[in-house]
mmCIF file of N, CA, C and O in Angstrom:
data_model
loop_
_atom_site.group_PDB
_atom_site.id
_atom_site.type_symbol
_atom_site.label_atom_id
_atom_site.label_comp_id
_atom_site.label_asym_id
_atom_site.label_seq_id
_atom_site.Cartn_x
_atom_site.Cartn_y
_atom_site.Cartn_z
ATOM 1 N N UNK Z 1 18.191 39.771 -35.600
ATOM 2 C CA UNK Z 1 17.120 39.622 -34.620
ATOM 3 C C UNK Z 1 15.981 38.772 -35.190
ATOM 4 O O UNK Z 1 15.430 37.945 -34.469
ATOM 5 N N UNK Z 2 15.662 38.989 -36.462
ATOM 6 C CA UNK Z 2 14.601 38.221 -37.108
ATOM 7 C C UNK Z 2 14.982 36.746 -37.175
ATOM 8 O O UNK Z 2 14.137 35.875 -36.952
ATOM 9 N N UNK Z 3 16.274 36.470 -37.447
ATOM 10 C CA UNK Z 3 16.750 35.091 -37.507
ATOM 11 C C UNK Z 3 16.635 34.427 -36.137
ATOM 12 O O UNK Z 3 16.253 33.254 -36.033
ATOM 13 N N UNK Z 4 16.955 35.167 -35.090
ATOM 14 C CA UNK Z 4 16.860 34.638 -33.732
ATOM 15 C C UNK Z 4 15.410 34.299 -33.382
ATOM 16 O O UNK Z 4 15.131 33.242 -32.806
ATOM 17 N N UNK Z 5 14.486 35.163 -33.757
ATOM 18 C CA UNK Z 5 13.061 34.900 -33.504
ATOM 19 C C UNK Z 5 12.581 33.697 -34.306
ATOM 20 O O UNK Z 5 11.797 32.885 -33.799
ATOM 21 N N UNK Z 6 13.050 33.561 -35.536
ATOM 22 C CA UNK Z 6 12.671 32.416 -36.369
ATOM 23 C C UNK Z 6 13.205 31.118 -35.768
ATOM 24 O O UNK Z 6 12.506 30.097 -35.752
ATOM 25 N N UNK Z 7 14.432 31.155 -35.260
ATOM 26 C CA UNK Z 7 15.004 29.972 -34.615
ATOM 27 C C UNK Z 7 14.229 29.608 -33.354
ATOM 28 O O UNK Z 7 13.959 28.431 -33.086
ATOM 29 N N UNK Z 8 13.866 30.622 -32.596
ATOM 30 C CA UNK Z 8 13.089 30.387 -31.377
ATOM 31 C C UNK Z 8 11.718 29.813 -31.723
ATOM 32 O O UNK Z 8 11.254 28.867 -31.077
ATOM 33 N N UNK Z 9 11.076 30.346 -32.746
ATOM 34 C CA UNK Z 9 9.773 29.833 -33.182
ATOM 35 C C UNK Z 9 9.906 28.383 -33.641
ATOM 36 O O UNK Z 9 9.040 27.547 -33.358
ATOM 37 N N UNK Z 10 10.984 28.071 -34.346
ATOM 38 C CA UNK Z 10 11.224 26.697 -34.779
ATOM 39 C C UNK Z 10 11.428 25.760 -33.601
ATOM 40 O O UNK Z 10 10.914 24.630 -33.582
ATOM 41 N N UNK Z 11 12.163 26.242 -32.591
ATOM 42 C CA UNK Z 11 12.387 25.445 -31.393
ATOM 43 C C UNK Z 11 11.059 25.186 -30.666
ATOM 44 O O UNK Z 11 10.790 24.054 -30.242
ATOM 45 N N UNK Z 12 10.240 26.239 -30.522
ATOM 46 C CA UNK Z 12 8.930 26.073 -29.882
ATOM 47 C C UNK Z 12 8.083 25.048 -30.622
ATOM 48 O O UNK Z 12 7.412 24.209 -30.012
ATOM 49 N N UNK Z 13 8.110 25.108 -31.935
ATOM 50 C CA UNK Z 13 7.350 24.157 -32.753
ATOM 51 C C UNK Z 13 7.856 22.731 -32.523
ATOM 52 O O UNK Z 13 7.062 21.802 -32.347
ATOM 53 N N UNK Z 14 9.177 22.565 -32.526
ATOM 54 C CA UNK Z 14 9.757 21.232 -32.316
ATOM 55 C C UNK Z 14 9.399 20.666 -30.946
ATOM 56 O O UNK Z 14 9.098 19.483 -30.812
ATOM 57 N N UNK Z 15 9.420 21.515 -29.933
ATOM 58 C CA UNK Z 15 9.178 21.057 -28.564
ATOM 59 C C UNK Z 15 7.692 20.840 -28.287
ATOM 60 O O UNK Z 15 7.300 19.821 -27.718
ATOM 61 N N UNK Z 16 6.844 21.792 -28.693
ATOM 62 C CA UNK Z 16 5.437 21.745 -28.296
ATOM 63 C C UNK Z 16 4.482 21.177 -29.342
ATOM 64 O O UNK Z 16 3.387 20.764 -28.993
ATOM 65 N N UNK Z 17 4.872 21.140 -30.607
ATOM 66 C CA UNK Z 17 3.964 20.653 -31.649
ATOM 67 C C UNK Z 17 4.440 19.310 -32.208
ATOM 68 O O UNK Z 17 3.674 18.352 -32.249
ATOM 69 N N UNK Z 18 5.690 19.239 -32.616
ATOM 70 C CA UNK Z 18 6.215 18.008 -33.208
ATOM 71 C C UNK Z 18 6.146 16.825 -32.256
ATOM 72 O O UNK Z 18 5.903 15.702 -32.677
ATOM 73 N N UNK Z 19 6.377 17.067 -30.991
ATOM 74 C CA UNK Z 19 6.407 15.987 -30.008
ATOM 75 C C UNK Z 19 5.043 15.664 -29.413
ATOM 76 O O UNK Z 19 4.925 14.759 -28.589
ATOM 77 N N UNK Z 20 4.017 16.410 -29.816
ATOM 78 C CA UNK Z 20 2.696 16.233 -29.211
ATOM 79 C C UNK Z 20 2.160 14.837 -29.509
ATOM 80 O O UNK Z 20 1.961 14.461 -30.660
ATOM 81 N N UNK Z 21 1.972 14.070 -28.446
ATOM 82 C CA UNK Z 21 1.393 12.738 -28.545
ATOM 83 C C UNK Z 21 0.630 12.473 -27.248
ATOM 84 O O UNK Z 21 0.493 13.350 -26.399
ATOM 85 N N UNK Z 22 0.152 11.257 -27.105
ATOM 86 C CA UNK Z 22 -0.613 10.893 -25.917
ATOM 87 C C UNK Z 22 0.163 11.181 -24.639
ATOM 88 O O UNK Z 22 -0.386 11.707 -23.669
ATOM 89 N N UNK Z 23 1.450 10.833 -24.608
ATOM 90 C CA UNK Z 23 2.248 10.971 -23.399
ATOM 91 C C UNK Z 23 2.475 12.424 -23.021
ATOM 92 O O UNK Z 23 2.467 12.770 -21.838
ATOM 93 N N UNK Z 24 2.658 13.271 -24.000
ATOM 94 C CA UNK Z 24 2.831 14.697 -23.706
ATOM 95 C C UNK Z 24 1.523 15.276 -23.160
ATOM 96 O O UNK Z 24 1.529 16.042 -22.189
ATOM 97 N N UNK Z 25 0.402 14.879 -23.757
ATOM 98 C CA UNK Z 25 -0.897 15.345 -23.261
ATOM 99 C C UNK Z 25 -1.121 14.848 -21.837
ATOM 100 O O UNK Z 25 -1.543 15.610 -20.954
ATOM 101 N N UNK Z 26 -0.813 13.568 -21.566
ATOM 102 C CA UNK Z 26 -0.926 13.036 -20.214
ATOM 103 C C UNK Z 26 -0.026 13.809 -19.259
ATOM 104 O O UNK Z 26 -0.436 14.141 -18.138
ATOM 105 N N UNK Z 27 1.175 14.126 -19.689
ATOM 106 C CA UNK Z 27 2.094 14.904 -18.855
ATOM 107 C C UNK Z 27 1.537 16.274 -18.506
ATOM 108 O O UNK Z 27 1.657 16.734 -17.375
ATOM 109 N N UNK Z 28 0.911 16.927 -19.484
ATOM 110 C CA UNK Z 28 0.314 18.240 -19.218
ATOM 111 C C UNK Z 28 -0.883 18.122 -18.273
ATOM 112 O O UNK Z 28 -1.069 18.960 -17.376
ATOM 113 N N UNK Z 29 -1.712 17.090 -18.437
ATOM 114 C CA UNK Z 29 -2.847 16.874 -17.528
ATOM 115 C C UNK Z 29 -2.321 16.627 -16.111
ATOM 116 O O UNK Z 29 -2.823 17.198 -15.141
ATOM 117 N N UNK Z 30 -1.294 15.800 -16.010
ATOM 118 C CA UNK Z 30 -0.702 15.511 -14.710
ATOM 119 C C UNK Z 30 -0.142 16.776 -14.068
ATOM 120 O O UNK Z 30 -0.343 17.027 -12.883
ATOM 121 N N UNK Z 31 0.551 17.577 -14.857
ATOM 122 C CA UNK Z 31 1.127 18.809 -14.322
ATOM 123 C C UNK Z 31 0.033 19.779 -13.887
ATOM 124 O O UNK Z 31 0.172 20.473 -12.880
ATOM 125 N N UNK Z 32 -1.078 19.808 -14.633
ATOM 126 C CA UNK Z 32 -2.210 20.652 -14.250
ATOM 127 C C UNK Z 32 -2.760 20.222 -12.889
ATOM 128 O O UNK Z 32 -2.992 21.062 -12.006
ATOM 129 N N UNK Z 33 -2.975 18.905 -12.705
ATOM 130 C CA UNK Z 33 -3.469 18.410 -11.416
ATOM 131 C C UNK Z 33 -2.497 18.743 -10.294
ATOM 132 O O UNK Z 33 -2.911 19.150 -9.203
ATOM 133 N N UNK Z 34 -1.227 18.567 -10.574
ATOM 134 C CA UNK Z 34 -0.207 18.835 -9.560
ATOM 135 C C UNK Z 34 -0.204 20.321 -9.192
ATOM 136 O O UNK Z 34 -0.060 20.681 -8.028
ATOM 137 N N UNK Z 35 -0.386 21.184 -10.172
ATOM 138 C CA UNK Z 35 -0.428 22.624 -9.928
ATOM 139 C C UNK Z 35 -1.690 23.026 -9.153
ATOM 140 O O UNK Z 35 -1.646 23.917 -8.311
ATOM 141 N N UNK Z 36 -2.801 22.354 -9.413
ATOM 142 C CA UNK Z 36 -4.062 22.680 -8.746
ATOM 143 C C UNK Z 36 -3.974 22.533 -7.234
ATOM 144 O O UNK Z 36 -4.667 23.211 -6.494
ATOM 145 N N UNK Z 37 -3.089 21.660 -6.765
ATOM 146 C CA UNK Z 37 -2.964 21.497 -5.316
ATOM 147 C C UNK Z 37 -2.509 22.792 -4.665
ATOM 148 O O UNK Z 37 -2.951 23.132 -3.575
ATOM 149 N N UNK Z 38 -1.640 23.529 -5.333
ATOM 150 C CA UNK Z 38 -1.175 24.796 -4.785
ATOM 151 C C UNK Z 38 -2.277 25.852 -4.829
ATOM 152 O O UNK Z 38 -2.397 26.661 -3.914
ATOM 153 N N UNK Z 39 -3.082 25.822 -5.872
ATOM 154 C CA UNK Z 39 -4.204 26.764 -5.969
ATOM 155 C C UNK Z 39 -5.195 26.497 -4.839
ATOM 156 O O UNK Z 39 -5.646 27.422 -4.159
ATOM 157 N N UNK Z 40 -5.523 25.217 -4.633
ATOM 158 C CA UNK Z 40 -6.455 24.840 -3.569
ATOM 159 C C UNK Z 40 -5.904 25.245 -2.206
ATOM 160 O O UNK Z 40 -6.622 25.797 -1.372
ATOM 161 N N UNK Z 41 -4.623 24.985 -1.975
ATOM 162 C CA UNK Z 41 -3.996 25.328 -0.695
ATOM 163 C C UNK Z 41 -4.002 26.835 -0.475
ATOM 164 O O UNK Z 41 -4.322 27.326 0.600
ATOM 165 N N UNK Z 42 -3.675 27.580 -1.508
ATOM 166 C CA UNK Z 42 -3.642 29.039 -1.418
ATOM 167 C C UNK Z 42 -5.027 29.595 -1.094
ATOM 168 O O UNK Z 42 -5.189 30.427 -0.204
ATOM 169 N N UNK Z 43 -6.065 29.127 -1.824
ATOM 170 C CA UNK Z 43 -7.423 29.625 -1.595
ATOM 171 C C UNK Z 43 -7.916 29.271 -0.194
ATOM 172 O O UNK Z 43 -8.548 30.097 0.474
ATOM 173 N N UNK Z 44 -7.627 28.058 0.263
ATOM 174 C CA UNK Z 44 -8.042 27.662 1.616
ATOM 175 C C UNK Z 44 -7.340 28.518 2.665
ATOM 176 O O UNK Z 44 -7.953 28.920 3.663
ATOM 177 N N UNK Z 45 -6.085 28.813 2.450
ATOM 178 C CA UNK Z 45 -5.331 29.646 3.400
ATOM 179 C C UNK Z 45 -5.853 31.071 3.408
ATOM 180 O O UNK Z 45 -5.968 31.695 4.469
ATOM 181 N N UNK Z 46 -6.164 31.597 2.236
ATOM 182 C CA UNK Z 46 -6.725 32.953 2.170
ATOM 183 C C UNK Z 46 -8.060 33.023 2.904
ATOM 184 O O UNK Z 46 -8.319 33.976 3.638
ATOM 185 N N UNK Z 47 -8.881 32.015 2.714
ATOM 186 C CA UNK Z 47 -10.192 31.994 3.369
ATOM 187 C C UNK Z 47 -10.041 31.921 4.895
ATOM 188 O O UNK Z 47 -10.756 32.592 5.621
ATOM 189 N N UNK Z 48 -9.091 31.117 5.366
ATOM 190 C CA UNK Z 48 -8.881 30.942 6.810
ATOM 191 C C UNK Z 48 -8.002 32.038 7.410
ATOM 192 O O UNK Z 48 -7.879 32.126 8.621
ATOM 193 N N UNK Z 49 -7.372 32.844 6.556
ATOM 194 C CA UNK Z 49 -6.430 33.876 7.008
ATOM 195 C C UNK Z 49 -5.260 33.258 7.794
ATOM 196 O O UNK Z 49 -4.715 33.863 8.709
ATOM 197 N N UNK Z 50 -4.924 32.013 7.436
ATOM 198 C CA UNK Z 50 -3.811 31.278 8.048
ATOM 199 C C UNK Z 50 -3.402 30.175 7.081
ATOM 200 O O UNK Z 50 -4.187 29.783 6.222
ATOM 201 N N UNK Z 51 -2.202 29.673 7.237
ATOM 202 C CA UNK Z 51 -1.746 28.596 6.369
ATOM 203 C C UNK Z 51 -2.511 27.312 6.666
ATOM 204 O O UNK Z 51 -2.531 26.840 7.803
ATOM 205 N N UNK Z 52 -3.157 26.763 5.649
ATOM 206 C CA UNK Z 52 -4.000 25.576 5.783
ATOM 207 C C UNK Z 52 -3.645 24.602 4.664
ATOM 208 O O UNK Z 52 -3.387 25.014 3.538
ATOM 209 N N UNK Z 53 -3.652 23.320 4.983
ATOM 210 C CA UNK Z 53 -3.473 22.306 3.946
ATOM 211 C C UNK Z 53 -4.736 21.444 3.932
ATOM 212 O O UNK Z 53 -4.896 20.544 4.764
ATOM 213 N N UNK Z 54 -5.653 21.707 2.999
ATOM 214 C CA UNK Z 54 -6.901 20.948 2.946
ATOM 215 C C UNK Z 54 -6.692 19.544 2.363
ATOM 216 O O UNK Z 54 -5.678 19.270 1.714
ATOM 217 N N UNK Z 55 -7.651 18.655 2.584
ATOM 218 C CA UNK Z 55 -7.585 17.292 2.053
ATOM 219 C C UNK Z 55 -7.453 17.321 0.528
ATOM 220 O O UNK Z 55 -6.742 16.498 -0.049
ATOM 221 N N UNK Z 56 -8.104 18.273 -0.127
ATOM 222 C CA UNK Z 56 -8.028 18.367 -1.587
ATOM 223 C C UNK Z 56 -6.582 18.540 -2.064
ATOM 224 O O UNK Z 56 -6.223 18.083 -3.150
ATOM 225 N N UNK Z 57 -5.741 19.178 -1.270
ATOM 226 C CA UNK Z 57 -4.320 19.324 -1.604
ATOM 227 C C UNK Z 57 -3.691 17.949 -1.794
ATOM 228 O O UNK Z 57 -2.973 17.697 -2.757
ATOM 229 N N UNK Z 58 -3.977 17.026 -0.853
ATOM 230 C CA UNK Z 58 -3.391 15.691 -0.919
ATOM 231 C C UNK Z 58 -4.015 14.869 -2.033
ATOM 232 O O UNK Z 58 -3.331 14.048 -2.660
ATOM 233 N N UNK Z 59 -5.293 15.081 -2.319
ATOM 234 C CA UNK Z 59 -5.944 14.355 -3.412
ATOM 235 C C UNK Z 59 -5.363 14.797 -4.759
ATOM 236 O O UNK Z 59 -5.053 13.957 -5.615
ATOM 237 N N UNK Z 60 -5.216 16.114 -4.952
ATOM 238 C CA UNK Z 60 -4.579 16.598 -6.184
ATOM 239 C C UNK Z 60 -3.122 16.134 -6.264
ATOM 240 O O UNK Z 60 -2.624 15.799 -7.332
ATOM 241 N N UNK Z 61 -2.437 16.100 -5.126
ATOM 242 C CA UNK Z 61 -1.054 15.611 -5.096
ATOM 243 C C UNK Z 61 -0.995 14.162 -5.551
ATOM 244 O O UNK Z 61 -0.135 13.785 -6.350
ATOM 245 N N UNK Z 62 -1.916 13.353 -5.044
ATOM 246 C CA UNK Z 62 -1.958 11.935 -5.389
ATOM 247 C C UNK Z 62 -2.279 11.743 -6.874
ATOM 248 O O UNK Z 62 -1.593 10.991 -7.569
ATOM 249 N N UNK Z 63 -3.295 12.436 -7.366
ATOM 250 C CA UNK Z 63 -3.675 12.317 -8.785
ATOM 251 C C UNK Z 63 -2.576 12.794 -9.721
ATOM 252 O O UNK Z 63 -2.190 12.099 -10.661
ATOM 253 N N UNK Z 64 -2.068 13.976 -9.452
ATOM 254 C CA UNK Z 64 -1.008 14.526 -10.292
ATOM 255 C C UNK Z 64 0.270 13.724 -10.187
ATOM 256 O O UNK Z 64 0.938 13.445 -11.194
ATOM 257 N N UNK Z 65 0.626 13.313 -8.971
ATOM 258 C CA UNK Z 65 1.834 12.526 -8.767
ATOM 259 C C UNK Z 65 1.765 11.178 -9.458
ATOM 260 O O UNK Z 65 2.738 10.717 -10.060
ATOM 261 N N UNK Z 66 0.590 10.523 -9.392
ATOM 262 C CA UNK Z 66 0.425 9.231 -10.053
ATOM 263 C C UNK Z 66 0.565 9.368 -11.564
ATOM 264 O O UNK Z 66 1.283 8.599 -12.212
ATOM 265 N N UNK Z 67 -0.119 10.358 -12.135
ATOM 266 C CA UNK Z 67 -0.030 10.545 -13.589
ATOM 267 C C UNK Z 67 1.380 10.951 -14.008
ATOM 268 O O UNK Z 67 1.870 10.517 -15.060
ATOM 269 N N UNK Z 68 2.052 11.763 -13.200
ATOM 270 C CA UNK Z 68 3.438 12.115 -13.518
ATOM 271 C C UNK Z 68 4.358 10.905 -13.407
ATOM 272 O O UNK Z 68 5.313 10.776 -14.178
ATOM 273 N N UNK Z 69 4.065 9.992 -12.483
ATOM 274 C CA UNK Z 69 4.845 8.758 -12.397
ATOM 275 C C UNK Z 69 4.641 7.907 -13.647
ATOM 276 O O UNK Z 69 5.603 7.395 -14.224
ATOM 277 N N UNK Z 70 3.399 7.762 -14.087
ATOM 278 C CA UNK Z 70 3.115 7.014 -15.314
ATOM 279 C C UNK Z 70 3.856 7.657 -16.492
ATOM 280 O O UNK Z 70 4.493 6.961 -17.296
ATOM 281 N N UNK Z 71 3.774 8.973 -16.584
ATOM 282 C CA UNK Z 71 4.461 9.713 -17.648
ATOM 283 C C UNK Z 71 5.970 9.479 -17.592
ATOM 284 O O UNK Z 71 6.605 9.204 -18.604
ATOM 285 N N UNK Z 72 6.551 9.552 -16.396
ATOM 286 C CA UNK Z 72 8.001 9.400 -16.277
ATOM 287 C C UNK Z 72 8.448 7.970 -16.568
ATOM 288 O O UNK Z 72 9.538 7.757 -17.101
ATOM 289 N N UNK Z 73 7.607 6.990 -16.247
ATOM 290 C CA UNK Z 73 7.919 5.603 -16.588
ATOM 291 C C UNK Z 73 7.900 5.431 -18.109
ATOM 292 O O UNK Z 73 8.794 4.818 -18.688
ATOM 293 N N UNK Z 74 6.878 6.009 -18.755
ATOM 294 C CA UNK Z 74 6.793 5.918 -20.211
ATOM 295 C C UNK Z 74 7.990 6.597 -20.873
ATOM 296 O O UNK Z 74 8.499 6.127 -21.890
ATOM 297 N N UNK Z 75 8.459 7.684 -20.287
ATOM 298 C CA UNK Z 75 9.606 8.427 -20.828
ATOM 299 C C UNK Z 75 10.947 7.874 -20.329
ATOM 300 O O UNK Z 75 11.996 8.332 -20.728
ATOM 301 N N UNK Z 76 10.872 6.905 -19.414
ATOM 302 C CA UNK Z 76 12.053 6.259 -18.836
ATOM 303 C C UNK Z 76 13.014 7.274 -18.218
ATOM 304 O O UNK Z 76 14.216 7.249 -18.450
ATOM 305 N N UNK Z 77 12.453 8.144 -17.382
ATOM 306 C CA UNK Z 77 13.239 9.180 -16.713
ATOM 307 C C UNK Z 77 13.470 8.756 -15.259
ATOM 308 O O UNK Z 77 12.562 8.875 -14.426
ATOM 309 N N UNK Z 78 14.660 8.253 -14.921
ATOM 310 C CA UNK Z 78 14.884 7.716 -13.580
ATOM 311 C C UNK Z 78 14.763 8.752 -12.459
ATOM 312 O O UNK Z 78 14.317 8.424 -11.358
ATOM 313 N N UNK Z 79 15.145 9.978 -12.723
ATOM 314 C CA UNK Z 79 15.051 11.019 -11.699
ATOM 315 C C UNK Z 79 13.592 11.308 -11.377
ATOM 316 O O UNK Z 79 13.192 11.378 -10.209
ATOM 317 N N UNK Z 80 12.787 11.454 -12.402
ATOM 318 C CA UNK Z 80 11.361 11.722 -12.243
ATOM 319 C C UNK Z 80 10.651 10.525 -11.599
ATOM 320 O O UNK Z 80 9.784 10.688 -10.743
ATOM 321 N N UNK Z 81 11.024 9.310 -12.003
ATOM 322 C CA UNK Z 81 10.420 8.099 -11.442
ATOM 323 C C UNK Z 81 10.677 8.043 -9.933
ATOM 324 O O UNK Z 81 9.760 7.813 -9.139
ATOM 325 N N UNK Z 82 11.922 8.253 -9.524
ATOM 326 C CA UNK Z 82 12.268 8.207 -8.103
ATOM 327 C C UNK Z 82 11.539 9.301 -7.320
ATOM 328 O O UNK Z 82 10.987 9.053 -6.248
ATOM 329 N N UNK Z 83 11.525 10.500 -7.858
ATOM 330 C CA UNK Z 83 10.887 11.620 -7.160
ATOM 331 C C UNK Z 83 9.393 11.443 -7.007
ATOM 332 O O UNK Z 83 8.843 11.637 -5.912
ATOM 333 N N UNK Z 84 8.713 11.053 -8.071
ATOM 334 C CA UNK Z 84 7.263 10.886 -8.003
ATOM 335 C C UNK Z 84 6.889 9.651 -7.201
ATOM 336 O O UNK Z 84 5.885 9.649 -6.490
ATOM 337 N N UNK Z 85 7.698 8.593 -7.297
ATOM 338 C CA UNK Z 85 7.411 7.387 -6.518
ATOM 339 C C UNK Z 85 7.454 7.667 -5.025
ATOM 340 O O UNK Z 85 6.560 7.265 -4.276
ATOM 341 N N UNK Z 86 8.473 8.367 -4.563
ATOM 342 C CA UNK Z 86 8.573 8.725 -3.151
ATOM 343 C C UNK Z 86 7.436 9.670 -2.753
ATOM 344 O O UNK Z 86 6.830 9.520 -1.685
ATOM 345 N N UNK Z 87 7.142 10.629 -3.610
ATOM 346 C CA UNK Z 87 6.058 11.569 -3.325
ATOM 347 C C UNK Z 87 4.730 10.859 -3.102
ATOM 348 O O UNK Z 87 3.974 11.203 -2.189
ATOM 349 N N UNK Z 88 4.443 9.846 -3.923
ATOM 350 C CA UNK Z 88 3.185 9.112 -3.787
ATOM 351 C C UNK Z 88 3.063 8.464 -2.408
ATOM 352 O O UNK Z 88 1.980 8.471 -1.819
ATOM 353 N N UNK Z 89 4.159 7.919 -1.907
ATOM 354 C CA UNK Z 89 4.129 7.326 -0.564
ATOM 355 C C UNK Z 89 3.772 8.376 0.487
ATOM 356 O O UNK Z 89 2.982 8.110 1.404
ATOM 357 N N UNK Z 90 4.319 9.568 0.351
ATOM 358 C CA UNK Z 90 4.047 10.653 1.300
ATOM 359 C C UNK Z 90 2.583 11.098 1.217
ATOM 360 O O UNK Z 90 1.919 11.294 2.243
ATOM 361 N N UNK Z 91 2.058 11.230 -0.005
ATOM 362 C CA UNK Z 91 0.665 11.674 -0.171
ATOM 363 C C UNK Z 91 -0.293 10.639 0.410
ATOM 364 O O UNK Z 91 -1.253 10.982 1.101
ATOM 365 N N UNK Z 92 -0.023 9.361 0.117
ATOM 366 C CA UNK Z 92 -0.882 8.292 0.636
ATOM 367 C C UNK Z 92 -0.832 8.271 2.164
ATOM 368 O O UNK Z 92 -1.866 8.152 2.821
ATOM 369 N N UNK Z 93 0.341 8.400 2.720
ATOM 370 C CA UNK Z 93 0.477 8.391 4.188
ATOM 371 C C UNK Z 93 -0.281 9.552 4.813
ATOM 372 O O UNK Z 93 -0.960 9.378 5.839
ATOM 373 N N UNK Z 94 -0.192 10.731 4.228
ATOM 374 C CA UNK Z 94 -0.927 11.877 4.763
ATOM 375 C C UNK Z 94 -2.431 11.644 4.701
ATOM 376 O O UNK Z 94 -3.154 11.974 5.647
ATOM 377 N N UNK Z 95 -2.922 11.073 3.611
ATOM 378 C CA UNK Z 95 -4.356 10.773 3.509
ATOM 379 C C UNK Z 95 -4.768 9.716 4.533
ATOM 380 O O UNK Z 95 -5.854 9.797 5.109
ATOM 381 N N UNK Z 96 -3.897 8.738 4.794
ATOM 382 C CA UNK Z 96 -4.176 7.731 5.822
ATOM 383 C C UNK Z 96 -4.264 8.380 7.204
ATOM 384 O O UNK Z 96 -5.157 8.054 8.003
ATOM 385 N N UNK Z 97 -3.340 9.286 7.499
ATOM 386 C CA UNK Z 97 -3.356 9.977 8.787
ATOM 387 C C UNK Z 97 -4.605 10.835 8.942
ATOM 388 O O UNK Z 97 -5.204 10.889 10.023
ATOM 389 N N UNK Z 98 -5.013 11.503 7.882
ATOM 390 C CA UNK Z 98 -6.225 12.332 7.924
ATOM 391 C C UNK Z 98 -7.445 11.451 8.163
ATOM 392 O O UNK Z 98 -8.299 11.758 8.999
ATOM 393 N N UNK Z 99 -7.514 10.335 7.435
ATOM 394 C CA UNK Z 99 -8.648 9.423 7.596
ATOM 395 C C UNK Z 99 -8.709 8.877 9.021
ATOM 396 O O UNK Z 99 -9.770 8.796 9.636
ATOM 397 N N UNK Z 100 -7.555 8.494 9.555
ATOM 398 C CA UNK Z 100 -7.478 7.970 10.925
ATOM 399 C C UNK Z 100 -7.939 9.016 11.935
ATOM 400 O O UNK Z 100 -8.668 8.713 12.873
ATOM 401 N N UNK Z 101 -7.526 10.262 11.747
ATOM 402 C CA UNK Z 101 -7.898 11.309 12.709
ATOM 403 C C UNK Z 101 -9.380 11.669 12.615
ATOM 404 O O UNK Z 101 -9.983 12.014 13.615
ATOM 405 N N UNK Z 102 -9.976 11.557 11.430
ATOM 406 C CA UNK Z 102 -11.402 11.865 11.309
ATOM 407 C C UNK Z 102 -12.264 10.744 11.870
ATOM 408 O O UNK Z 102 -13.365 10.981 12.353
ATOM 409 N N UNK Z 103 -11.750 9.502 11.847
ATOM 410 C CA UNK Z 103 -12.494 8.391 12.454
ATOM 411 C C UNK Z 103 -12.509 8.492 13.971
ATOM 412 O O UNK Z 103 -13.447 8.094 14.619
ATOM 413 N N UNK Z 104 -11.421 9.039 14.553
ATOM 414 C CA UNK Z 104 -11.320 9.176 16.014
ATOM 415 C C UNK Z 104 -12.099 10.380 16.544
ATOM 416 O O UNK Z 104 -12.487 10.405 17.692
ATOM 417 N N UNK Z 105 -12.298 11.369 15.677
ATOM 418 C CA UNK Z 105 -12.952 12.605 16.130
ATOM 419 C C UNK Z 105 -14.394 12.317 16.525
ATOM 420 O O UNK Z 105 -15.117 11.617 15.823
ATOM 421 N N UNK Z 106 -14.816 12.869 17.662
ATOM 422 C CA UNK Z 106 -16.222 12.680 18.082
ATOM 423 C C UNK Z 106 -17.169 13.438 17.160
ATOM 424 O O UNK Z 106 -16.837 14.473 16.620
ATOM 425 N N UNK Z 107 -18.359 12.870 16.979
ATOM 426 C CA UNK Z 107 -19.367 13.513 16.100
ATOM 427 C C UNK Z 107 -20.062 14.654 16.740
ATOM 428 O O UNK Z 107 -20.315 14.895 17.783
#
């Protein structure tokens, strides 16, 4: 059991400490932004007592998605590149639709 824990500790060190560089830090920042969108959505829904998607959800999606795309390009991960690239188009389109609807709304 002690050997298994030592191996696990070594693996954690290799994954989280040995590889720590600018790109890993950027990846963690990006993942944090991406996660914040769910926190914002959850809090807005709790406040409204209904499911709500606030503009901040799309802004965090755009920020986190962009940084994750940069990270995936640096890591040359084709699956991540395709997924984040498509996601960015969706986030931008939603922000465009929101902006368009707020311009039409009467004051």
